[in-house]
Amino acid sequence: MTRDELKHRMDVAAAIAQEAAALAFQMRANGMAETTFKGAQDFLTEADGATESFIRAKLARHFPDDAIIGEEQGGAVVGDGPVWILDPIDGTSNFSRGSDRWCVSIGMARGGRAVLGAIARYAPAEVFAGAEGCGATLNGAPIRPASTTDMRRAIIEVGWSNRKPLADFHKLAEATMAAGAGLRVGGSGTLGLVETAVGRLDAYIESHINSWDACAAIAIAREAGCWINGFDSGDWIASGNPIGIGAPALGATLAGLMKA
């Protein structure tokens, strides 16, 4: 796939993500944010499924031969061709309670690697985009991670996952704070990752995250120039992986924290 083809796909995905974020916001205004649960602290609203259906229909219209995997409706990789990996609303717990800390995430993998991402927020109106060889942007302007070199000056989000023992989160959070960093937990892994790519955070680390939460953000962060722990390896699409991205100068320290 050429650079021009990837850029075209990135632009299409960014437009769809922006439309989907507006749709989800309107659905919430119309009462479609009533919460059900897939599991403990695993929120679901009617808007999640409807937004995913909207994105799937749009992608199928533009790229009918591509596979699609979504958090709510599933899917599978087909061969080595492109596969779109979606989270229709990341941060559903925030979304359902009227907070604006949520986003729509559309990523694409090819040959087992995250190569493209588009992430849209409704408020503030932000669209992050990136594709392999095409750079990374926020609302069309190039982005880069923070230049932080000292953990004692770093702000790091440590994600929490109910797929791992609570002790794993405590260990990672304690190690992060012991290294001198300030701790954040924001309720949207996707936003924590992409906000690291733009330098609002110095790192995002988590003991496990699913592919739909991270595919788009990893592609964007890689193009922005972040340190990345190699999340998109092994069986990451189906099973997820530990994840770490951060300011380049903090990479060795962050890798050590995640191995501790």
Short mmCIF file of C-alpha atoms in Angstrom, two decimals:
data_model
loop_
_atom_site.label_atom_id
_atom_site.label_comp_id
_atom_site.label_asym_id
_atom_site.label_seq_id
_atom_site.Cartn_x
_atom_site.Cartn_y
_atom_site.Cartn_z
CA MET A 1 0.00 0.00 0.00
CA THR A 2 1.51 3.32 -1.04
CA ARG A 3 1.87 6.39 1.13
CA ASP A 4 -0.83 8.16 -0.92
CA GLU A 5 -3.22 5.25 -0.40
CA LEU A 6 -2.57 5.28 3.35
CA LYS A 7 -3.10 9.03 3.50
CA HIS A 8 -6.39 8.69 1.65
CA ARG A 9 -7.54 6.04 4.10
CA MET A 10 -6.42 8.21 7.02
CA ASP A 11 -8.39 11.19 5.71
CA VAL A 12 -11.51 9.07 5.20
CA ALA A 13 -11.18 7.56 8.68
CA ALA A 14 -10.73 10.99 10.26
CA ALA A 15 -13.89 12.29 8.58
CA ILE A 16 -15.87 9.23 9.67
CA ALA A 17 -14.58 9.50 13.25
CA GLN A 18 -15.61 13.14 13.42
CA GLU A 19 -19.09 12.33 12.12
CA ALA A 20 -19.38 9.44 14.55
CA ALA A 21 -18.42 11.62 17.53
CA ALA A 22 -21.11 14.13 16.60
CA LEU A 23 -23.62 11.31 16.22
CA ALA A 24 -22.75 9.84 19.63
CA PHE A 25 -23.05 13.24 21.27
CA GLN A 26 -26.50 13.73 19.76
CA MET A 27 -27.55 10.25 20.84
CA ARG A 28 -26.59 11.09 24.41
CA ALA A 29 -28.63 14.28 24.21
CA ASN A 30 -31.56 12.17 23.03
CA GLY A 31 -31.34 9.79 26.00
CA MET A 32 -29.33 6.94 24.46
CA ALA A 33 -26.65 6.97 27.17
CA GLU A 34 -28.52 4.88 29.72
CA THR A 35 -26.02 2.42 31.11
CA THR A 36 -26.01 -1.36 31.10
CA PHE A 37 -23.02 -3.51 32.03
CA LYS A 38 -21.02 -6.15 30.18
CA GLY A 39 -19.20 -6.90 33.42
CA ALA A 40 -17.93 -5.18 36.56
CA GLN A 41 -17.03 -1.59 35.68
CA ASP A 42 -17.53 -2.45 31.99
CA PHE A 43 -20.08 0.08 30.79
CA LEU A 44 -22.30 -0.13 27.71
CA THR A 45 -24.87 2.25 26.25
CA GLU A 46 -27.25 2.05 23.30
CA ALA A 47 -25.11 4.71 21.64
CA ASP A 48 -22.05 2.39 21.61
CA GLY A 49 -23.70 -0.16 19.35
CA ALA A 50 -25.39 2.41 17.12
CA THR A 51 -22.16 4.36 16.66
CA GLU A 52 -20.24 1.21 15.74
CA SER A 53 -22.91 0.29 13.17
CA PHE A 54 -22.59 3.78 11.67
CA ILE A 55 -18.79 3.50 11.38
CA ARG A 56 -18.96 -0.01 9.92
CA ALA A 57 -21.42 1.08 7.24
CA LYS A 58 -19.26 4.04 6.26
CA LEU A 59 -16.05 1.99 6.08
CA ALA A 60 -17.77 -0.76 4.10
CA ARG A 61 -18.95 1.80 1.57
CA HIS A 62 -15.43 3.16 1.03
CA PHE A 63 -13.42 -0.07 1.46
CA PRO A 64 -15.75 -3.02 0.81
CA ASP A 65 -12.99 -5.64 0.76
CA ASP A 66 -11.50 -4.77 4.15
CA ALA A 67 -12.11 -6.70 7.37
CA ILE A 68 -13.56 -4.87 10.37
CA ILE A 69 -13.23 -5.66 14.08
CA GLY A 70 -15.19 -3.66 16.63
CA GLU A 71 -15.45 -3.75 20.40
CA GLU A 72 -19.21 -4.30 20.39
CA GLN A 73 -19.82 -6.39 17.25
CA GLY A 74 -16.60 -8.38 16.96
CA GLY A 75 -14.98 -9.51 13.72
CA ALA A 76 -11.78 -11.24 12.68
CA VAL A 77 -8.58 -10.75 10.71
CA VAL A 78 -8.81 -12.08 7.15
CA GLY A 79 -5.41 -12.92 5.65
CA ASP A 80 -2.77 -10.19 5.58
CA GLY A 81 -5.06 -7.52 4.16
CA PRO A 82 -6.15 -4.34 5.93
CA VAL A 83 -8.29 -4.72 9.02
CA TRP A 84 -10.09 -1.81 10.65
CA ILE A 85 -10.15 -1.94 14.46
CA LEU A 86 -12.81 0.21 16.12
CA ASP A 87 -13.85 1.51 19.50
CA PRO A 88 -17.09 3.43 18.88
CA ILE A 89 -16.97 5.18 22.26
CA ASP A 90 -13.87 4.86 24.40
CA GLY A 91 -14.55 6.20 27.88
CA THR A 92 -18.15 4.97 28.02
CA SER A 93 -18.31 5.44 31.80
CA ASN A 94 -17.46 9.13 31.29
CA PHE A 95 -19.82 9.41 28.30
CA SER A 96 -22.75 7.91 30.19
CA ARG A 97 -22.36 10.37 33.07
CA GLY A 98 -22.24 13.51 30.94
CA SER A 99 -18.48 14.01 30.91
CA ASP A 100 -16.71 15.03 27.72
CA ARG A 101 -13.68 12.76 28.29
CA TRP A 102 -14.54 10.17 25.65
CA CYS A 103 -13.70 9.67 21.99
CA VAL A 104 -14.28 7.66 18.83
CA SER A 105 -11.31 5.55 17.72
CA ILE A 106 -10.76 4.10 14.23
CA GLY A 107 -7.50 2.25 13.65
CA MET A 108 -6.19 0.11 10.84
CA ALA A 109 -3.69 -2.73 10.97
CA ARG A 110 -1.93 -4.39 8.08
CA GLY A 111 0.39 -7.38 8.26
CA GLY A 112 -0.07 -7.49 12.02
CA ARG A 113 1.05 -3.88 12.58
CA ALA A 114 -0.94 -0.77 13.50
CA VAL A 115 -0.40 1.55 10.53
CA LEU A 116 -3.19 4.14 10.68
CA GLY A 117 -5.33 5.91 13.23
CA ALA A 118 -8.05 8.53 13.53
CA ILE A 119 -9.45 9.60 16.91
CA ALA A 120 -12.18 12.22 17.31
CA ARG A 121 -13.60 14.10 20.28
CA TYR A 122 -16.78 16.13 20.12
CA ALA A 123 -15.95 18.58 22.89
CA PRO A 124 -13.40 19.96 22.57
CA ALA A 125 -13.58 19.53 18.80
CA GLU A 126 -10.40 17.55 18.16
CA VAL A 127 -9.35 15.08 15.49
CA PHE A 128 -6.05 13.25 15.90
CA ALA A 129 -4.78 11.43 12.81
CA GLY A 130 -1.70 9.57 11.69
CA ALA A 131 -0.55 6.96 9.21
CA GLU A 132 2.73 5.23 8.52
CA GLY A 133 4.99 7.60 6.59
CA CYS A 134 2.41 10.41 6.71
CA GLY A 135 3.12 12.01 10.09
CA ALA A 136 0.70 12.69 12.93
CA THR A 137 -1.59 15.68 13.40
CA LEU A 138 -4.16 17.30 15.67
CA ASN A 139 -6.76 19.26 13.71
CA GLY A 140 -4.33 19.25 10.79
CA ALA A 141 -1.29 20.59 12.68
CA PRO A 142 1.76 18.35 13.26
CA ILE A 143 2.18 16.94 16.78
CA ARG A 144 5.09 15.58 18.79
CA PRO A 145 5.53 14.18 22.31
CA ALA A 146 6.91 16.06 25.28
CA SER A 147 10.64 16.65 25.58
CA THR A 148 10.64 15.64 29.27
CA THR A 149 13.86 13.95 30.38
CA ASP A 150 13.35 13.69 34.15
CA MET A 151 10.75 11.40 35.75
CA ARG A 152 10.48 13.91 38.59
CA ARG A 153 8.97 16.34 36.09
CA ALA A 154 6.74 13.78 34.36
CA ILE A 155 2.96 13.36 34.44
CA ILE A 156 2.03 9.75 33.68
CA GLU A 157 -1.34 8.08 33.29
CA VAL A 158 -1.48 4.53 34.59
CA GLY A 159 -4.39 2.62 33.11
CA TRP A 160 -6.48 0.18 35.09
CA SER A 161 -7.79 -3.07 33.65
CA ASN A 162 -10.20 -5.51 35.27
CA ARG A 163 -8.62 -8.19 33.07
CA LYS A 164 -5.60 -8.19 35.39
CA PRO A 165 -5.35 -8.52 39.18
CA LEU A 166 -5.78 -5.24 41.05
CA ALA A 167 -2.35 -5.84 42.55
CA ASP A 168 -0.81 -5.36 39.07
CA PHE A 169 -2.24 -1.84 38.87
CA HIS A 170 -1.11 -1.01 42.40
CA LYS A 171 2.41 -2.25 41.64
CA LEU A 172 2.67 -0.22 38.43
CA ALA A 173 1.21 2.91 40.02
CA GLU A 174 3.49 2.66 43.06
CA ALA A 175 6.57 2.14 40.90
CA THR A 176 5.63 5.15 38.77
CA MET A 177 5.21 7.41 41.79
CA ALA A 178 8.36 6.03 43.42
CA ALA A 179 10.26 7.11 40.30
CA GLY A 180 9.04 10.64 40.98
CA ALA A 181 6.25 11.01 38.44
CA GLY A 182 2.81 12.50 39.03
CA LEU A 183 -0.05 10.04 38.52
CA ARG A 184 -3.22 10.43 36.45
CA VAL A 185 -6.18 8.10 35.76
CA GLY A 186 -8.67 9.56 33.28
CA GLY A 187 -11.13 6.82 32.31
CA SER A 188 -10.22 6.68 28.60
CA GLY A 189 -7.16 4.68 27.63
CA THR A 190 -7.37 5.90 24.04
CA LEU A 191 -7.26 9.54 25.09
CA GLY A 192 -4.45 8.87 27.55
CA LEU A 193 -2.41 7.35 24.74
CA VAL A 194 -3.06 10.02 22.14
CA GLU A 195 -2.61 12.84 24.65
CA THR A 196 0.85 11.43 25.25
CA ALA A 197 1.47 11.70 21.51
CA VAL A 198 0.66 15.42 21.65
CA GLY A 199 2.65 16.07 24.83
CA ARG A 200 -0.18 16.69 27.30
CA LEU A 201 1.02 13.66 29.22
CA ASP A 202 4.54 12.29 29.39
CA ALA A 203 3.49 8.64 29.21
CA TYR A 204 0.64 6.17 29.34
CA ILE A 205 1.27 2.68 30.70
CA GLU A 206 -1.07 -0.22 31.46
CA SER A 207 -0.67 -3.90 32.23
CA HIS A 208 -3.22 -4.86 29.55
CA ILE A 209 -5.28 -3.08 26.92
CA ASN A 210 -7.37 -4.36 24.02
CA SER A 211 -6.57 -3.69 20.37
CA TRP A 212 -9.64 -1.53 19.77
CA ASP A 213 -8.57 0.81 22.58
CA ALA A 214 -5.05 1.20 21.25
CA CYS A 215 -4.67 0.49 17.52
CA ALA A 216 -5.41 4.01 16.30
CA ALA A 217 -3.48 5.71 19.11
CA ILE A 218 -0.37 3.54 18.61
CA ALA A 219 -0.23 4.40 14.91
CA ILE A 220 -0.57 8.10 15.73
CA ALA A 221 1.96 7.99 18.58
CA ARG A 222 4.53 6.15 16.46
CA GLU A 223 4.29 8.79 13.73
CA ALA A 224 4.52 11.56 16.34
CA GLY A 225 7.85 10.11 17.53
CA CYS A 226 6.93 8.53 20.87
CA TRP A 227 8.71 5.68 22.59
CA ILE A 228 6.49 2.60 22.21
CA ASN A 229 6.88 -0.75 23.97
CA GLY A 230 6.03 -2.96 20.98
CA PHE A 231 2.33 -3.31 21.77
CA ASP A 232 1.39 -4.41 18.25
CA SER A 233 3.15 -7.76 18.35
CA GLY A 234 2.14 -11.36 18.91
CA ASP A 235 -1.60 -11.96 19.19
CA TRP A 236 -2.34 -8.31 20.05
CA ILE A 237 -5.37 -7.92 17.77
CA ALA A 238 -7.33 -10.76 19.35
CA SER A 239 -5.89 -10.77 22.86
CA GLY A 240 -4.42 -7.34 23.58
CA ASN A 241 -1.07 -6.72 25.30
CA PRO A 242 0.63 -4.60 27.94
CA ILE A 243 1.08 -1.09 26.58
CA GLY A 244 3.48 1.75 27.11
CA ILE A 245 4.08 4.92 25.14
CA GLY A 246 5.93 8.00 26.25
CA ALA A 247 8.31 10.85 25.72
CA PRO A 248 11.35 9.44 23.88
CA ALA A 249 13.85 10.33 26.62
CA LEU A 250 11.82 8.42 29.22
CA GLY A 251 11.58 5.20 27.21
CA ALA A 252 14.25 3.18 29.03
CA THR A 253 12.85 4.14 32.44
CA LEU A 254 9.28 3.35 31.40
CA ALA A 255 10.33 -0.03 30.00
CA GLY A 256 11.96 -0.80 33.33
CA LEU A 257 8.81 0.16 35.26
CA MET A 258 6.71 -2.16 33.14
CA LYS A 259 9.09 -5.08 33.73
CA ALA A 260 9.37 -4.55 37.48
#
